PDB file of C-alpha atoms in Angstrom:
ATOM      1  CA  MET A   1     109.931 134.469 102.574  1.00 95.00           C
ATOM      2  CA  GLU A   2     112.539 132.030 104.140  1.00 94.00           C
ATOM      3  CA  THR A   3     112.728 133.428 107.226  1.00 95.00           C
ATOM      4  CA  CYS A   4     109.124 134.386 107.579  1.00 96.00           C
ATOM      5  CA  GLY A   5     108.902 130.203 106.641  1.00 94.00           C
ATOM      6  CA  ASN A   6     110.834 129.479 109.591  1.00 93.00           C
ATOM      7  CA  ILE A   7     109.141 131.558 112.035  1.00 95.00           C
ATOM      8  CA  ALA A   8     106.048 130.062 110.727  1.00 95.00           C
ATOM      9  CA  LYS A   9     106.939 126.349 112.008  1.00 92.00           C
ATOM     10  CA  GLU A  10     108.218 128.089 115.181  1.00 94.00           C
ATOM     11  CA  LEU A  11     104.200 128.865 115.704  1.00 94.00           C
ATOM     12  CA  GLY A  12     102.977 125.628 114.317  1.00 93.00           C
ATOM     13  CA  ASN A  13     101.220 127.780 111.129  1.00 93.00           C
ATOM     14  CA  TRP A  14     101.688 125.096 108.826  1.00 93.00           C
ATOM     15  CA  GLY A  15      99.831 126.227 105.807  1.00 92.00           C
ATOM     16  CA  GLU A  16     101.530 129.681 106.198  1.00 96.00           C
ATOM     17  CA  VAL A  17     105.463 127.090 106.500  1.00 96.00           C
ATOM     18  CA  LEU A  18     103.963 125.803 102.815  1.00 95.00           C
ATOM     19  CA  ASP A  19     103.439 129.239 101.283  1.00 96.00           C
ATOM     20  CA  TYR A  20     106.227 131.005 102.533  1.00 97.00           C
ATOM     21  CA  TYR A  21     108.762 128.553 101.061  1.00 97.00           C
ATOM     22  CA  ARG A  22     106.926 128.262  97.960  1.00 97.00           C
ATOM     23  CA  ARG A  23     107.252 131.889  97.183  1.00 97.00           C
ATOM     24  CA  ALA A  24     111.237 131.999  98.677  1.00 97.00           C
ATOM     25  CA  SER A  25     111.189 129.190  95.665  1.00 97.00           C
ATOM     26  CA  GLU A  26     109.581 131.455  93.098  1.00 97.00           C
ATOM     27  CA  LEU A  27     111.001 134.388  93.271  1.00 97.00           C
ATOM     28  CA  PHE A  28     115.052 132.587  93.498  1.00 97.00           C
ATOM     29  CA  ASN A  29     113.459 130.932  90.487  1.00 96.00           C
ATOM     30  CA  GLU A  30     112.752 134.394  88.568  1.00 96.00           C
ATOM     31  CA  CYS A  31     116.168 135.784  88.796  1.00 95.00           C
ATOM     32  CA  GLY A  32     117.559 132.501  87.335  1.00 94.00           C
ATOM     33  CA  ARG A  33     118.992 131.078  90.842  1.00 96.00           C
ATOM     34  CA  VAL A  34     117.716 127.557  90.420  1.00 97.00           C
ATOM     35  CA  GLN A  35     119.895 125.679  92.826  1.00 96.00           C
ATOM     36  CA  PRO A  36     118.848 128.363  95.738  1.00 97.00           C
ATOM     37  CA  ALA A  37     114.671 127.710  94.224  1.00 98.00           C
ATOM     38  CA  ALA A  38     115.035 124.095  94.927  1.00 98.00           C
ATOM     39  CA  ASP A  39     116.844 124.953  98.459  1.00 97.00           C
ATOM     40  CA  ALA A  40     113.851 126.637  99.225  1.00 98.00           C
ATOM     41  CA  LEU A  41     111.510 123.815  98.788  1.00 98.00           C
ATOM     42  CA  ALA A  42     113.660 121.157 100.746  1.00 98.00           C
ATOM     43  CA  LYS A  43     113.861 123.232 103.757  1.00 97.00           C
ATOM     44  CA  GLY A  44     109.346 123.704 103.418  1.00 97.00           C
ATOM     45  CA  ALA A  45     109.449 119.793 103.086  1.00 98.00           C
ATOM     46  CA  ARG A  46     111.956 119.181 105.987  1.00 97.00           C
ATOM     47  CA  ALA A  47     109.667 121.728 108.062  1.00 97.00           C
ATOM     48  CA  LEU A  48     106.723 119.744 107.045  1.00 97.00           C
ATOM     49  CA  GLU A  49     107.360 116.338 107.314  1.00 97.00           C
ATOM     50  CA  GLU A  50     106.024 115.343 110.683  1.00 95.00           C
ATOM     51  CA  SER A  51     102.742 117.924 110.674  1.00 95.00           C
ATOM     52  CA  SER A  52     102.207 117.198 106.842  1.00 96.00           C
ATOM     53  CA  PRO A  53     103.645 114.693 105.301  1.00 97.00           C
ATOM     54  CA  ASP A  54     101.634 114.726 102.027  1.00 96.00           C
ATOM     55  CA  GLU A  55     102.817 118.475 101.383  1.00 97.00           C
ATOM     56  CA  ALA A  56     106.306 117.656 102.187  1.00 97.00           C
ATOM     57  CA  ILE A  57     106.609 114.643  99.603  1.00 97.00           C
ATOM     58  CA  GLN A  58     104.567 117.472  97.233  1.00 97.00           C
ATOM     59  CA  LEU A  59     108.026 119.707  97.882  1.00 98.00           C
ATOM     60  CA  TYR A  60     110.697 117.274  97.442  1.00 98.00           C
ATOM     61  CA  THR A  61     109.480 116.283  94.034  1.00 98.00           C
ATOM     62  CA  ASP A  62     108.757 119.848  92.588  1.00 98.00           C
ATOM     63  CA  ALA A  63     112.345 120.715  93.581  1.00 98.00           C
ATOM     64  CA  CYS A  64     113.927 117.327  91.895  1.00 98.00           C
ATOM     65  CA  SER A  65     111.624 118.502  89.004  1.00 97.00           C
ATOM     66  CA  LEU A  66     113.209 122.325  89.246  1.00 97.00           C
ATOM     67  CA  LEU A  67     116.871 120.758  89.420  1.00 97.00           C
ATOM     68  CA  GLU A  68     116.331 117.879  86.341  1.00 96.00           C
ATOM     69  CA  GLU A  69     115.174 120.944  84.072  1.00 95.00           C
ATOM     70  CA  ASP A  70     117.926 122.580  84.607  1.00 96.00           C
ATOM     71  CA  GLY A  71     120.334 120.101  83.712  1.00 95.00           C
ATOM     72  CA  ARG A  72     121.356 119.391  87.607  1.00 95.00           C
ATOM     73  CA  GLU A  73     119.903 116.104  87.811  1.00 96.00           C
ATOM     74  CA  GLN A  74     123.187 115.073  90.826  1.00 95.00           C
ATOM     75  CA  MET A  75     121.937 117.977  93.013  1.00 96.00           C
ATOM     76  CA  ALA A  76     118.715 115.644  93.772  1.00 97.00           C
ATOM     77  CA  PHE A  77     119.753 112.703  94.826  1.00 97.00           C
ATOM     78  CA  ASP A  78     119.441 113.814  98.557  1.00 97.00           C
ATOM     79  CA  LEU A  79     116.156 115.246  97.947  1.00 98.00           C
ATOM     80  CA  TYR A  80     115.076 111.490  96.476  1.00 98.00           C
ATOM     81  CA  ARG A  81     116.400 110.146  99.371  1.00 98.00           C
ATOM     82  CA  ALA A  82     114.511 111.953 101.702  1.00 98.00           C
ATOM     83  CA  GLY A  83     111.136 111.640  99.914  1.00 98.00           C
ATOM     84  CA  THR A  84     111.666 108.186  99.602  1.00 98.00           C
ATOM     85  CA  SER A  85     112.086 108.313 103.020  1.00 98.00           C
ATOM     86  CA  VAL A  86     108.606 109.705 104.130  1.00 98.00           C
ATOM     87  CA  TYR A  87     106.760 107.555 101.425  1.00 98.00           C
ATOM     88  CA  LEU A  88     108.262 104.578 103.805  1.00 98.00           C
ATOM     89  CA  LYS A  89     107.370 106.201 107.058  1.00 97.00           C
ATOM     90  CA  LEU A  90     103.847 106.530 105.353  1.00 97.00           C
ATOM     91  CA  GLU A  91     103.859 102.643 104.350  1.00 97.00           C
ATOM     92  CA  ARG A  92     102.915 104.142 100.922  1.00 97.00           C
ATOM     93  CA  TYR A  93     105.416 101.402  99.811  1.00 98.00           C
ATOM     94  CA  GLU A  94     104.028 101.569  95.652  1.00 97.00           C
ATOM     95  CA  ASP A  95     105.000 105.505  95.990  1.00 98.00           C
ATOM     96  CA  ALA A  96     107.896 105.146  97.572  1.00 98.00           C
ATOM     97  CA  ALA A  97     109.118 101.950  94.877  1.00 98.00           C
ATOM     98  CA  THR A  98     107.995 104.235  91.988  1.00 98.00           C
ATOM     99  CA  PHE A  99     109.653 107.380  93.347  1.00 98.00           C
ATOM    100  CA  LEU A 100     113.203 105.584  93.495  1.00 98.00           C
ATOM    101  CA  LEU A 101     112.875 104.339  90.149  1.00 98.00           C
ATOM    102  CA  ARG A 102     112.485 107.919  89.161  1.00 97.00           C
ATOM    103  CA  TRP A 103     115.667 108.292  90.768  1.00 98.00           C
ATOM    104  CA  GLY A 104     117.029 105.581  88.909  1.00 97.00           C
ATOM    105  CA  LEU A 105     116.289 107.497  85.684  1.00 96.00           C
ATOM    106  CA  ALA A 106     117.275 111.046  87.155  1.00 97.00           C
ATOM    107  CA  ALA A 107     120.735 109.121  87.877  1.00 97.00           C
ATOM    108  CA  ASP A 108     120.808 107.305  83.850  1.00 96.00           C
ATOM    109  CA  HIS A 109     120.544 111.013  82.803  1.00 95.00           C
ATOM    110  CA  CYS A 110     123.685 112.230  84.719  1.00 96.00           C
ATOM    111  CA  ASN A 111     125.444 108.978  84.142  1.00 95.00           C
ATOM    112  CA  ALA A 112     125.510 108.410  87.697  1.00 97.00           C
ATOM    113  CA  VAL A 113     125.955 104.129  87.358  1.00 97.00           C
ATOM    114  CA  ASN A 114     126.020 103.236  90.735  1.00 97.00           C
ATOM    115  CA  SER A 115     123.361 105.301  92.007  1.00 97.00           C
ATOM    116  CA  GLN A 116     121.110 104.208  89.543  1.00 98.00           C
ATOM    117  CA  CYS A 117     121.712 100.313  90.191  1.00 98.00           C
ATOM    118  CA  LYS A 118     120.821 100.959  93.873  1.00 98.00           C
ATOM    119  CA  ALA A 119     117.875 102.491  93.243  1.00 98.00           C
ATOM    120  CA  TYR A 120     116.599  99.899  91.318  1.00 98.00           C
ATOM    121  CA  LEU A 121     117.968  97.458  93.597  1.00 98.00           C
ATOM    122  CA  SER A 122     116.616  99.589  96.065  1.00 98.00           C
ATOM    123  CA  ALA A 123     112.522  99.772  94.341  1.00 98.00           C
ATOM    124  CA  ILE A 124     112.779  96.088  94.084  1.00 98.00           C
ATOM    125  CA  VAL A 125     113.138  95.266  98.118  1.00 98.00           C
ATOM    126  CA  VAL A 126     110.433  97.791  98.501  1.00 98.00           C
ATOM    127  CA  TYR A 127     108.181  95.552  96.289  1.00 98.00           C
ATOM    128  CA  LEU A 128     109.423  92.773  98.390  1.00 97.00           C
ATOM    129  CA  TYR A 129     108.925  94.389 101.571  1.00 97.00           C
ATOM    130  CA  ALA A 130     104.960  95.101 100.755  1.00 96.00           C
ATOM    131  CA  HIS A 131     104.978  91.746  99.837  1.00 94.00           C
ATOM    132  CA  ASP A 132     104.640  92.539  95.992  1.00 96.00           C
ATOM    133  CA  LEU A 133     106.611  89.122  94.313  1.00 95.00           C
ATOM    134  CA  LYS A 134     104.727  90.095  90.755  1.00 96.00           C
ATOM    135  CA  GLN A 135     105.628  93.629  90.821  1.00 97.00           C
ATOM    136  CA  ALA A 136     108.802  92.785  91.904  1.00 98.00           C
ATOM    137  CA  GLU A 137     109.582  90.434  89.312  1.00 97.00           C
ATOM    138  CA  LYS A 138     108.492  93.218  86.806  1.00 98.00           C
ATOM    139  CA  CYS A 139     110.193  95.606  88.125  1.00 98.00           C
ATOM    140  CA  TYR A 140     113.620  93.550  88.143  1.00 98.00           C
ATOM    141  CA  ASN A 141     112.531  92.108  84.136  1.00 98.00           C
ATOM    142  CA  ASP A 142     111.958  96.287  83.403  1.00 97.00           C
ATOM    143  CA  CYS A 143     114.792  97.425  84.843  1.00 97.00           C
ATOM    144  CA  SER A 144     117.053  94.406  83.285  1.00 97.00           C
ATOM    145  CA  GLN A 145     116.627  96.502  80.146  1.00 96.00           C
ATOM    146  CA  ILE A 146     118.509  98.689  81.061  1.00 95.00           C
ATOM    147  CA  ASP A 147     122.101  97.211  80.440  1.00 95.00           C
ATOM    148  CA  ALA A 148     123.747  99.157  83.347  1.00 95.00           C
ATOM    149  CA  PHE A 149     121.856  97.103  85.334  1.00 97.00           C
ATOM    150  CA  LEU A 150     121.614  94.500  83.856  1.00 96.00           C
ATOM    151  CA  LYS A 151     125.454  93.772  83.975  1.00 95.00           C
ATOM    152  CA  SER A 152     125.457  94.952  87.789  1.00 97.00           C
ATOM    153  CA  ASP A 153     126.030  93.673  91.133  1.00 97.00           C
ATOM    154  CA  GLN A 154     122.865  95.384  92.231  1.00 98.00           C
ATOM    155  CA  ASN A 155     121.311  93.145  89.187  1.00 98.00           C
ATOM    156  CA  ARG A 156     123.021  90.219  90.766  1.00 98.00           C
ATOM    157  CA  CYS A 157     121.806  90.166  94.057  1.00 98.00           C
ATOM    158  CA  ALA A 158     118.356  91.183  93.230  1.00 98.00           C
ATOM    159  CA  SER A 159     117.913  87.556  91.117  1.00 98.00           C
ATOM    160  CA  LYS A 160     119.259  85.993  94.020  1.00 97.00           C
ATOM    161  CA  LEU A 161     116.464  87.045  95.655  1.00 97.00           C
ATOM    162  CA  LEU A 162     113.633  86.616  93.374  1.00 97.00           C
ATOM    163  CA  SER A 163     115.102  82.812  92.826  1.00 97.00           C
ATOM    164  CA  ALA A 164     114.881  82.319  97.002  1.00 96.00           C
ATOM    165  CA  TYR A 165     111.276  83.712  96.863  1.00 95.00           C
ATOM    166  CA  ALA A 166     109.879  81.619  94.278  1.00 94.00           C
ATOM    167  CA  GLU A 167     111.942  78.849  95.905  1.00 93.00           C
ATOM    168  CA  GLY A 168     110.227  79.782  99.107  1.00 92.00           C
ATOM    169  CA  ASP A 169     113.872  79.542 100.681  1.00 94.00           C
ATOM    170  CA  ILE A 170     113.631  81.753 104.013  1.00 94.00           C
ATOM    171  CA  GLU A 171     117.147  81.174 105.046  1.00 96.00           C
ATOM    172  CA  GLU A 172     117.991  82.032 101.191  1.00 96.00           C
ATOM    173  CA  ILE A 173     116.055  85.347 101.293  1.00 97.00           C
ATOM    174  CA  LYS A 174     117.986  86.294 104.437  1.00 96.00           C
ATOM    175  CA  ARG A 175     121.395  85.354 103.714  1.00 97.00           C
ATOM    176  CA  VAL A 176     120.985  87.757 100.473  1.00 97.00           C
ATOM    177  CA  ALA A 177     119.707  90.216 102.362  1.00 97.00           C
ATOM    178  CA  GLN A 178     122.701  90.484 105.062  1.00 97.00           C
ATOM    179  CA  SER A 179     124.831  90.718 101.059  1.00 97.00           C
ATOM    180  CA  SER A 180     127.427  93.500 100.503  1.00 97.00           C
ATOM    181  CA  SER A 181     124.825  94.512  97.873  1.00 97.00           C
ATOM    182  CA  ILE A 182     122.075  95.393 100.137  1.00 98.00           C
ATOM    183  CA  SER A 183     124.623  96.596 102.869  1.00 97.00           C
ATOM    184  CA  ASN A 184     125.698  99.708 100.341  1.00 98.00           C
ATOM    185  CA  LEU A 185     121.971 100.802  99.964  1.00 98.00           C
ATOM    186  CA  ASP A 186     120.531 103.340 101.550  1.00 97.00           C
ATOM    187  CA  HIS A 187     119.740 102.515 105.213  1.00 97.00           C
ATOM    188  CA  MET A 188     116.150 103.023 105.362  1.00 97.00           C
ATOM    189  CA  ILE A 189     116.303 100.523 102.663  1.00 98.00           C
ATOM    190  CA  ILE A 190     118.907  98.091 104.714  1.00 98.00           C
ATOM    191  CA  ARG A 191     115.913  98.455 107.746  1.00 97.00           C
ATOM    192  CA  ILE A 192     113.389  97.345 105.411  1.00 97.00           C
ATOM    193  CA  ALA A 193     115.452  94.386 104.018  1.00 98.00           C
ATOM    194  CA  ARG A 194     116.724  92.906 106.863  1.00 97.00           C
ATOM    195  CA  LYS A 195     113.506  92.124 107.994  1.00 96.00           C
ATOM    196  CA  LEU A 196     112.485  90.081 104.669  1.00 96.00           C
ATOM    197  CA  PRO A 197     110.568  88.177 104.311  1.00 95.00           C
ATOM    198  CA  THR A 198     107.453  89.651 105.287  1.00 91.00           C
ATOM    199  CA  GLY A 199     104.161  88.319 105.067  1.00 80.00           C
ATOM    200  CA  ASP A 200     102.976  84.446 104.402  1.00 79.00           C
ATOM    201  CA  MET A 201     106.157  82.461 102.437  1.00 77.00           C
ATOM    202  CA  SER A 202     103.950  79.451 101.957  1.00 73.00           C
ATOM    203  CA  ALA A 203     101.607  80.906  99.677  1.00 62.00           C
ATOM    204  CA  LEU A 204     104.159  81.889  97.046  1.00 62.00           C
ATOM    205  CA  LYS A 205     105.080  78.800  96.854  1.00 56.00           C
ATOM    206  CA  GLY A 206     103.364  76.368  93.691  1.00 47.00           C
ATOM    207  CA  LYS A 207     100.460  74.644  95.218  1.00 38.00           C
ATOM    208  CA  GLU A 208     100.697  71.062  95.513  1.00 38.00           C
ATOM    209  CA  PRO A 209      98.536  69.412  92.511  1.00 35.00           C
ATOM    210  CA  VAL A 210      95.281  68.515  92.684  1.00 34.00           C
ATOM    211  CA  ASP A 211      94.893  64.339  92.758  1.00 38.00           C
ATOM    212  CA  GLU A 212      93.023  63.564  89.701  1.00 39.00           C
ATOM    213  CA  GLU A 213      91.044  60.738  89.155  1.00 42.00           C
ATOM    214  CA  PRO A 214      91.993  57.838  86.582  1.00 44.00           C
ATOM    215  CA  LEU A 215      90.276  58.829  83.399  1.00 43.00           C
ATOM    216  CA  ASP A 216      87.801  55.517  82.731  1.00 47.00           C
ATOM    217  CA  GLU A 217      87.706  55.224  78.627  1.00 44.00           C
ATOM    218  CA  ASN A 218      84.881  53.414  78.790  1.00 48.00           C
ATOM    219  CA  ASP A 219      82.809  56.814  80.331  1.00 46.00           C
ATOM    220  CA  LEU A 220      82.793  59.341  78.064  1.00 43.00           C
ATOM    221  CA  THR A 221      80.127  61.907  79.638  1.00 39.00           C
TER     222      THR A 221
END
C-alpha cells in the first residue's frame, strides 16, 4: 500500500496518495503495529503538503492521535512540528497555536517539561505574530496555571514580551525576540518571532484621555 502511495505521488494522483497511505495505516493498525501505522500517515502527509495541505494536516493529526492513544506521545513530537509548519505556511495562525497547545498537552502527559514549555511559548509567539494580543494574553494566563510553565524561563520570556506589547515598546519586543528562550524554539517559530512586532503598535497603546469640560454645579441638566 505504501509503495502504491509513493507511485501515486510520482504520478500526481493526489486522491490515490491519500487513500493508499490511509489503507496502509489501517492494515498496520489491525496488526497491532501502531508506530508503522502512524508512520504511514506521516508519509502520506509529507507527500500531500504542497498539493493538499488540508489533507496533510488531517493525516498528521490522525497520526498524533494514534500514538497518543497508545501512550507514545513523545513519538508524536515531530508530527506536531510538521503540522504546525503547514498551518503557518497557510497563515492559519489560530490553528497553528491550537496545535502547539495540543503538543504541549502531549508533552505534559509524558513529562517532557522542556518541550511542553517551549510549545506554550511558541503558541504565544504565534498569537502575537497574528497581532492578537488579547488571545496571546489569555493563552499566557491559561498556561501559567500549569506549575511547570509558571516556573520556566519560557514563562519569563512570554511575560517580558507581553509587557513590552502593553507598553508599546518596539525596541524591547525586538530585544526579547533575540533572547535565548526564543532562540531555543523551533526554526519556524524563531523566524516569525524575529519579525515581531507586526501590525499597528499605536493601536495597542492606551488612548489619550478625552478632555472633559469642567462641571458647572449650577447647570444640572
